[in-house]
Amino acid sequence: MKDTTRHQGKRRQLVEIVKNKGVTNKAVLDAIGNIPRHFFMDSSFEDHAYQDKAFPIAADQTISQPYTVAFQSELLQVKRGDQVLEIGTGSGYQTAVLCELGAKVYSIERQQELFKKTKLFLSKLGYRPKFLSFGDGYKGLPEYAPFDSIIVTAGAPYVPKPLLSQLKIGGRLVIPVGDDPQVMTLFVRVEATKFEKKEFGEFRFVPLLEDKN
């Protein structure tokens, strides 16, 4: 796996595209600029790696569009040392972005093939999430809660209550809600039983599947 000056140049162009679409968080833009996205895709599709679009990966899943990854990451407002729960490890690209932002990442993947592959791959690249889990994302990880923020990288038909309950006060849940397309939704836990909700327009994700293991 090589990261050439050509790849780096294409990444700089990608950062400009994401910036022009409205992402302003410098740490997020730096992460997009630093991470060799072509490593997360089959080498025969390398030319697609720095286009701003989603792309199929193993187990009928996709690697999210870079803009979507940046947009969700910006909404999380990650600070160094934050405990972040990711639902849907997928290719590990979003996981790598969270690691670059200095988060302690806990991630759940429900496709076993993808879980095994990504776990090996992330450590090979030098990304060290705190905990990678094979399981049902709807349940979250209560044993590691509460989290500073939670990101869901698949379309959820409804908002899973366990995820809301695993947020710290002041914590943020970023989740695409609905069937197709989904509405990007932010929940902020303002009190034990009170949440503020904001919506940020339509996005397209693969569905978040429940109890399939």
PDB file of C-alpha atoms in Angstrom:
ATOM      1  CA  MET A   1       0.000   0.000   0.000  1.00  0.00           C
ATOM      2  CA  LYS A   2       1.561   3.241  -1.173  1.00  0.00           C
ATOM      3  CA  ASP A   3       0.503   6.801  -0.468  1.00  0.00           C
ATOM      4  CA  THR A   4       2.064   8.756  -3.342  1.00  0.00           C
ATOM      5  CA  THR A   5       2.295  12.507  -3.963  1.00  0.00           C
ATOM      6  CA  ARG A   6      -0.475  12.004  -6.543  1.00  0.00           C
ATOM      7  CA  HIS A   7      -2.744  10.554  -3.842  1.00  0.00           C
ATOM      8  CA  GLN A   8      -1.874  13.413  -1.504  1.00  0.00           C
ATOM      9  CA  GLY A   9      -2.662  15.960  -4.220  1.00  0.00           C
ATOM     10  CA  LYS A  10      -6.029  14.334  -4.856  1.00  0.00           C
ATOM     11  CA  ARG A  11      -6.728  14.464  -1.098  1.00  0.00           C
ATOM     12  CA  ARG A  12      -6.011  18.193  -1.033  1.00  0.00           C
ATOM     13  CA  GLN A  13      -8.555  18.630  -3.848  1.00  0.00           C
ATOM     14  CA  LEU A  14     -11.056  16.528  -1.879  1.00  0.00           C
ATOM     15  CA  VAL A  15     -10.569  18.737   1.203  1.00  0.00           C
ATOM     16  CA  GLU A  16     -11.385  21.802  -0.961  1.00  0.00           C
ATOM     17  CA  ILE A  17     -14.580  20.111  -2.242  1.00  0.00           C
ATOM     18  CA  VAL A  18     -15.688  19.289   1.326  1.00  0.00           C
ATOM     19  CA  LYS A  19     -14.827  22.842   2.444  1.00  0.00           C
ATOM     20  CA  ASN A  20     -16.828  24.353  -0.435  1.00  0.00           C
ATOM     21  CA  LYS A  21     -19.841  22.298   0.679  1.00  0.00           C
ATOM     22  CA  GLY A  22     -19.730  24.059   4.049  1.00  0.00           C
ATOM     23  CA  VAL A  23     -17.536  22.042   6.433  1.00  0.00           C
ATOM     24  CA  THR A  24     -15.352  24.505   8.373  1.00  0.00           C
ATOM     25  CA  ASN A  25     -13.908  22.508  11.313  1.00  0.00           C
ATOM     26  CA  LYS A  26     -10.133  22.565  10.767  1.00  0.00           C
ATOM     27  CA  ALA A  27      -9.444  19.316  12.682  1.00  0.00           C
ATOM     28  CA  VAL A  28     -12.048  17.481  10.561  1.00  0.00           C
ATOM     29  CA  LEU A  29     -10.639  18.889   7.297  1.00  0.00           C
ATOM     30  CA  ASP A  30      -7.109  17.958   8.416  1.00  0.00           C
ATOM     31  CA  ALA A  31      -8.290  14.397   9.135  1.00  0.00           C
ATOM     32  CA  ILE A  32      -9.816  14.099   5.638  1.00  0.00           C
ATOM     33  CA  GLY A  33      -6.523  15.450   4.246  1.00  0.00           C
ATOM     34  CA  ASN A  34      -4.359  13.078   6.287  1.00  0.00           C
ATOM     35  CA  ILE A  35      -6.102   9.722   5.844  1.00  0.00           C
ATOM     36  CA  PRO A  36      -5.285   7.696   2.705  1.00  0.00           C
ATOM     37  CA  ARG A  37      -8.893   6.857   1.759  1.00  0.00           C
ATOM     38  CA  HIS A  38      -7.662   4.637  -1.112  1.00  0.00           C
ATOM     39  CA  PHE A  39      -6.318   2.187   1.510  1.00  0.00           C
ATOM     40  CA  PHE A  40      -9.921   1.557   2.605  1.00  0.00           C
ATOM     41  CA  MET A  41     -11.067   0.493  -0.865  1.00  0.00           C
ATOM     42  CA  ASP A  42     -10.289  -2.362  -3.219  1.00  0.00           C
ATOM     43  CA  SER A  43      -7.158  -1.384  -5.193  1.00  0.00           C
ATOM     44  CA  SER A  44      -8.995  -1.792  -8.510  1.00  0.00           C
ATOM     45  CA  PHE A  45     -11.273   1.104  -7.475  1.00  0.00           C
ATOM     46  CA  GLU A  46      -8.446   3.352  -6.342  1.00  0.00           C
ATOM     47  CA  ASP A  47      -9.362   6.052  -8.864  1.00  0.00           C
ATOM     48  CA  HIS A  48     -12.709   6.511  -7.109  1.00  0.00           C
ATOM     49  CA  ALA A  49     -11.151   7.000  -3.665  1.00  0.00           C
ATOM     50  CA  TYR A  50     -10.875  10.779  -3.849  1.00  0.00           C
ATOM     51  CA  GLN A  51     -14.187  11.499  -5.528  1.00  0.00           C
ATOM     52  CA  ASP A  52     -16.811  12.861  -3.174  1.00  0.00           C
ATOM     53  CA  LYS A  53     -19.107   9.865  -3.314  1.00  0.00           C
ATOM     54  CA  ALA A  54     -19.975   6.691  -1.423  1.00  0.00           C
ATOM     55  CA  PHE A  55     -18.621   3.423  -2.769  1.00  0.00           C
ATOM     56  CA  PRO A  56     -19.489  -0.278  -2.231  1.00  0.00           C
ATOM     57  CA  ILE A  57     -17.246  -2.379   0.040  1.00  0.00           C
ATOM     58  CA  ALA A  58     -17.556  -5.941   1.389  1.00  0.00           C
ATOM     59  CA  ALA A  59     -20.757  -7.450   2.860  1.00  0.00           C
ATOM     60  CA  ASP A  60     -23.115  -5.195   0.834  1.00  0.00           C
ATOM     61  CA  GLN A  61     -21.980  -2.144   2.799  1.00  0.00           C
ATOM     62  CA  THR A  62     -20.537   1.147   1.593  1.00  0.00           C
ATOM     63  CA  ILE A  63     -17.700   3.484   2.482  1.00  0.00           C
ATOM     64  CA  SER A  64     -19.529   6.773   3.126  1.00  0.00           C
ATOM     65  CA  GLN A  65     -19.138   9.857   0.966  1.00  0.00           C
ATOM     66  CA  PRO A  66     -16.248  11.987   2.341  1.00  0.00           C
ATOM     67  CA  TYR A  67     -18.538  15.009   2.712  1.00  0.00           C
ATOM     68  CA  THR A  68     -20.972  12.936   4.800  1.00  0.00           C
ATOM     69  CA  VAL A  69     -18.144  11.677   7.031  1.00  0.00           C
ATOM     70  CA  ALA A  70     -16.877  15.245   7.484  1.00  0.00           C
ATOM     71  CA  PHE A  71     -20.382  16.626   8.086  1.00  0.00           C
ATOM     72  CA  GLN A  72     -21.233  14.034  10.743  1.00  0.00           C
ATOM     73  CA  SER A  73     -17.810  14.427  12.372  1.00  0.00           C
ATOM     74  CA  GLU A  74     -18.235  18.209  12.554  1.00  0.00           C
ATOM     75  CA  LEU A  75     -21.668  17.837  14.192  1.00  0.00           C
ATOM     76  CA  LEU A  76     -20.103  15.653  16.923  1.00  0.00           C
ATOM     77  CA  GLN A  77     -17.805  18.519  18.062  1.00  0.00           C
ATOM     78  CA  VAL A  78     -15.148  16.005  19.175  1.00  0.00           C
ATOM     79  CA  LYS A  79     -12.540  17.181  21.665  1.00  0.00           C
ATOM     80  CA  ARG A  80      -9.289  15.269  22.321  1.00  0.00           C
ATOM     81  CA  GLY A  81      -9.877  12.473  24.810  1.00  0.00           C
ATOM     82  CA  ASP A  82     -13.665  12.327  24.226  1.00  0.00           C
ATOM     83  CA  GLN A  83     -15.257   8.888  24.493  1.00  0.00           C
ATOM     84  CA  VAL A  84     -17.048   8.354  21.193  1.00  0.00           C
ATOM     85  CA  LEU A  85     -19.281   5.406  20.284  1.00  0.00           C
ATOM     86  CA  GLU A  86     -19.524   4.574  16.585  1.00  0.00           C
ATOM     87  CA  ILE A  87     -22.374   2.383  15.356  1.00  0.00           C
ATOM     88  CA  GLY A  88     -21.270   0.690  12.121  1.00  0.00           C
ATOM     89  CA  THR A  89     -17.484   0.321  11.846  1.00  0.00           C
ATOM     90  CA  GLY A  90     -17.772  -0.573   8.153  1.00  0.00           C
ATOM     91  CA  SER A  91     -14.514  -0.031   6.263  1.00  0.00           C
ATOM     92  CA  GLY A  92     -13.024   1.794   9.266  1.00  0.00           C
ATOM     93  CA  TYR A  93     -12.709   5.133   7.423  1.00  0.00           C
ATOM     94  CA  GLN A  94     -14.981   7.048   9.815  1.00  0.00           C
ATOM     95  CA  THR A  95     -13.233   5.267  12.725  1.00  0.00           C
ATOM     96  CA  ALA A  96      -9.893   6.566  11.441  1.00  0.00           C
ATOM     97  CA  VAL A  97     -11.289  10.121  11.206  1.00  0.00           C
ATOM     98  CA  LEU A  98     -12.444   9.914  14.850  1.00  0.00           C
ATOM     99  CA  CYS A  99      -9.003   8.601  15.885  1.00  0.00           C
ATOM    100  CA  GLU A 100      -7.352  11.506  14.033  1.00  0.00           C
ATOM    101  CA  LEU A 101      -9.596  13.889  15.999  1.00  0.00           C
ATOM    102  CA  GLY A 102      -8.144  12.442  19.212  1.00  0.00           C
ATOM    103  CA  ALA A 103     -11.246  10.520  20.303  1.00  0.00           C
ATOM    104  CA  LYS A 104     -11.222   7.317  22.319  1.00  0.00           C
ATOM    105  CA  VAL A 105     -13.279   5.295  19.873  1.00  0.00           C
ATOM    106  CA  TYR A 106     -15.612   2.411  20.737  1.00  0.00           C
ATOM    107  CA  SER A 107     -17.116   0.901  17.602  1.00  0.00           C
ATOM    108  CA  ILE A 108     -19.696  -1.808  16.812  1.00  0.00           C
ATOM    109  CA  GLU A 109     -20.032  -3.720  13.521  1.00  0.00           C
ATOM    110  CA  ARG A 110     -22.718  -6.331  12.878  1.00  0.00           C
ATOM    111  CA  GLN A 111     -21.215  -7.931   9.732  1.00  0.00           C
ATOM    112  CA  GLN A 112     -18.705 -10.505  10.976  1.00  0.00           C
ATOM    113  CA  GLU A 113     -16.674 -10.603   7.746  1.00  0.00           C
ATOM    114  CA  LEU A 114     -16.277  -6.816   7.826  1.00  0.00           C
ATOM    115  CA  PHE A 115     -15.571  -6.742  11.575  1.00  0.00           C
ATOM    116  CA  LYS A 116     -12.648  -9.191  11.274  1.00  0.00           C
ATOM    117  CA  LYS A 117     -11.184  -7.515   8.210  1.00  0.00           C
ATOM    118  CA  THR A 118     -11.431  -3.939   9.528  1.00  0.00           C
ATOM    119  CA  LYS A 119     -10.082  -4.824  12.971  1.00  0.00           C
ATOM    120  CA  LEU A 120      -6.842  -6.153  11.444  1.00  0.00           C
ATOM    121  CA  PHE A 121      -6.642  -3.391   8.902  1.00  0.00           C
ATOM    122  CA  LEU A 122      -6.978  -0.444  11.324  1.00  0.00           C
ATOM    123  CA  SER A 123      -4.164  -1.687  13.542  1.00  0.00           C
ATOM    124  CA  LYS A 124      -1.994  -2.198  10.440  1.00  0.00           C
ATOM    125  CA  LEU A 125      -2.507   1.485   9.600  1.00  0.00           C
ATOM    126  CA  GLY A 126      -1.646   2.475  13.164  1.00  0.00           C
ATOM    127  CA  TYR A 127      -5.167   3.443  14.294  1.00  0.00           C
ATOM    128  CA  ARG A 128      -5.948   2.112  17.762  1.00  0.00           C
ATOM    129  CA  PRO A 129      -9.604   2.360  18.717  1.00  0.00           C
ATOM    130  CA  LYS A 130     -10.219   1.632  22.417  1.00  0.00           C
ATOM    131  CA  PHE A 131     -12.658  -1.179  21.626  1.00  0.00           C
ATOM    132  CA  LEU A 132     -14.004  -2.837  18.478  1.00  0.00           C
ATOM    133  CA  SER A 133     -17.035  -5.022  18.923  1.00  0.00           C
ATOM    134  CA  PHE A 134     -19.025  -7.465  16.787  1.00  0.00           C
ATOM    135  CA  GLY A 135     -22.680  -7.061  17.730  1.00  0.00           C
ATOM    136  CA  ASP A 136     -26.002  -5.230  17.556  1.00  0.00           C
ATOM    137  CA  GLY A 137     -25.563  -1.468  17.242  1.00  0.00           C
ATOM    138  CA  TYR A 138     -29.134  -0.814  18.430  1.00  0.00           C
ATOM    139  CA  LYS A 139     -28.052  -1.865  21.937  1.00  0.00           C
ATOM    140  CA  GLY A 140     -24.944   0.344  22.069  1.00  0.00           C
ATOM    141  CA  LEU A 141     -22.242  -0.515  24.635  1.00  0.00           C
ATOM    142  CA  PRO A 142     -23.769   0.098  28.085  1.00  0.00           C
ATOM    143  CA  GLU A 143     -20.691  -1.315  29.845  1.00  0.00           C
ATOM    144  CA  TYR A 144     -18.564   1.597  28.485  1.00  0.00           C
ATOM    145  CA  ALA A 145     -21.219   4.345  28.771  1.00  0.00           C
ATOM    146  CA  PRO A 146     -21.691   7.236  29.209  1.00  0.00           C
ATOM    147  CA  PHE A 147     -20.238   8.645  25.964  1.00  0.00           C
ATOM    148  CA  ASP A 148     -19.394  12.229  25.021  1.00  0.00           C
ATOM    149  CA  SER A 149     -20.879  11.532  21.627  1.00  0.00           C
ATOM    150  CA  ILE A 150     -22.367   8.762  19.506  1.00  0.00           C
ATOM    151  CA  ILE A 151     -22.302   8.556  15.715  1.00  0.00           C
ATOM    152  CA  VAL A 152     -24.497   6.210  13.678  1.00  0.00           C
ATOM    153  CA  THR A 153     -23.215   5.505  10.163  1.00  0.00           C
ATOM    154  CA  ALA A 154     -26.268   3.664   8.798  1.00  0.00           C
ATOM    155  CA  GLY A 155     -29.872   4.721   8.253  1.00  0.00           C
ATOM    156  CA  ALA A 156     -32.010   4.011  11.327  1.00  0.00           C
ATOM    157  CA  PRO A 157     -35.797   3.681  10.872  1.00  0.00           C
ATOM    158  CA  TYR A 158     -36.166   5.053  14.424  1.00  0.00           C
ATOM    159  CA  VAL A 159     -33.866   6.373  17.156  1.00  0.00           C
ATOM    160  CA  PRO A 160     -32.744   3.501  19.441  1.00  0.00           C
ATOM    161  CA  LYS A 161     -33.518   4.442  23.071  1.00  0.00           C
ATOM    162  CA  PRO A 162     -30.395   2.677  24.463  1.00  0.00           C
ATOM    163  CA  LEU A 163     -28.216   5.077  22.459  1.00  0.00           C
ATOM    164  CA  LEU A 164     -29.910   8.145  23.938  1.00  0.00           C
ATOM    165  CA  SER A 165     -29.562   6.672  27.433  1.00  0.00           C
ATOM    166  CA  GLN A 166     -25.809   6.085  26.931  1.00  0.00           C
ATOM    167  CA  LEU A 167     -25.026   9.790  26.318  1.00  0.00           C
ATOM    168  CA  LYS A 168     -23.471  12.017  28.977  1.00  0.00           C
ATOM    169  CA  ILE A 169     -25.364  15.167  29.921  1.00  0.00           C
ATOM    170  CA  GLY A 170     -24.254  17.556  27.188  1.00  0.00           C
ATOM    171  CA  GLY A 171     -23.492  14.563  24.943  1.00  0.00           C
ATOM    172  CA  ARG A 172     -24.399  14.509  21.240  1.00  0.00           C
ATOM    173  CA  LEU A 173     -25.967  11.752  19.116  1.00  0.00           C
ATOM    174  CA  VAL A 174     -25.662  12.172  15.332  1.00  0.00           C
ATOM    175  CA  ILE A 175     -27.931   9.756  13.485  1.00  0.00           C
ATOM    176  CA  PRO A 176     -29.529   9.520  10.013  1.00  0.00           C
ATOM    177  CA  VAL A 177     -33.218   8.748  10.684  1.00  0.00           C
ATOM    178  CA  GLY A 178     -35.774   7.362   8.239  1.00  0.00           C
ATOM    179  CA  ASP A 179     -36.022   4.854   5.420  1.00  0.00           C
ATOM    180  CA  ASP A 180     -34.748   6.325   2.158  1.00  0.00           C
ATOM    181  CA  PRO A 181     -33.496   9.006   2.173  1.00  0.00           C
ATOM    182  CA  GLN A 182     -32.744   9.672   5.836  1.00  0.00           C
ATOM    183  CA  VAL A 183     -32.743  12.981   7.691  1.00  0.00           C
ATOM    184  CA  MET A 184     -29.470  13.746   9.495  1.00  0.00           C
ATOM    185  CA  THR A 185     -30.523  14.364  13.091  1.00  0.00           C
ATOM    186  CA  LEU A 186     -28.643  15.692  16.110  1.00  0.00           C
ATOM    187  CA  PHE A 187     -29.797  14.998  19.667  1.00  0.00           C
ATOM    188  CA  VAL A 188     -28.131  16.833  22.561  1.00  0.00           C
ATOM    189  CA  ARG A 189     -28.794  15.473  26.058  1.00  0.00           C
ATOM    190  CA  VAL A 190     -29.465  18.637  28.088  1.00  0.00           C
ATOM    191  CA  GLU A 191     -30.805  16.891  31.218  1.00  0.00           C
ATOM    192  CA  ALA A 192     -31.273  13.289  32.352  1.00  0.00           C
ATOM    193  CA  THR A 193     -34.634  13.037  30.564  1.00  0.00           C
ATOM    194  CA  LYS A 194     -34.489  16.023  28.219  1.00  0.00           C
ATOM    195  CA  PHE A 195     -33.037  16.127  24.694  1.00  0.00           C
ATOM    196  CA  GLU A 196     -32.764  18.915  22.142  1.00  0.00           C
ATOM    197  CA  LYS A 197     -33.258  17.831  18.543  1.00  0.00           C
ATOM    198  CA  LYS A 198     -32.081  19.472  15.307  1.00  0.00           C
ATOM    199  CA  GLU A 199     -32.425  18.263  11.724  1.00  0.00           C
ATOM    200  CA  PHE A 200     -29.899  18.873   8.924  1.00  0.00           C
ATOM    201  CA  GLY A 201     -31.421  17.754   5.639  1.00  0.00           C
ATOM    202  CA  GLU A 202     -31.471  14.515   3.657  1.00  0.00           C
ATOM    203  CA  PHE A 203     -28.683  11.953   3.252  1.00  0.00           C
ATOM    204  CA  ARG A 204     -28.556   8.375   1.912  1.00  0.00           C
ATOM    205  CA  PHE A 205     -27.175   5.469   3.966  1.00  0.00           C
ATOM    206  CA  VAL A 206     -27.379   1.683   3.930  1.00  0.00           C
ATOM    207  CA  PRO A 207     -29.928   0.501   6.554  1.00  0.00           C
ATOM    208  CA  LEU A 208     -28.995  -0.093  10.191  1.00  0.00           C
ATOM    209  CA  LEU A 209     -29.924  -3.731  10.843  1.00  0.00           C
ATOM    210  CA  GLU A 210     -31.076  -5.065  14.185  1.00  0.00           C
ATOM    211  CA  ASP A 211     -30.732  -8.440  15.949  1.00  0.00           C
ATOM    212  CA  LYS A 212     -29.195 -10.183  12.977  1.00  0.00           C
ATOM    213  CA  ASN A 213     -26.325 -11.998  14.696  1.00  0.00           C
TER     214      ASN A 213
END
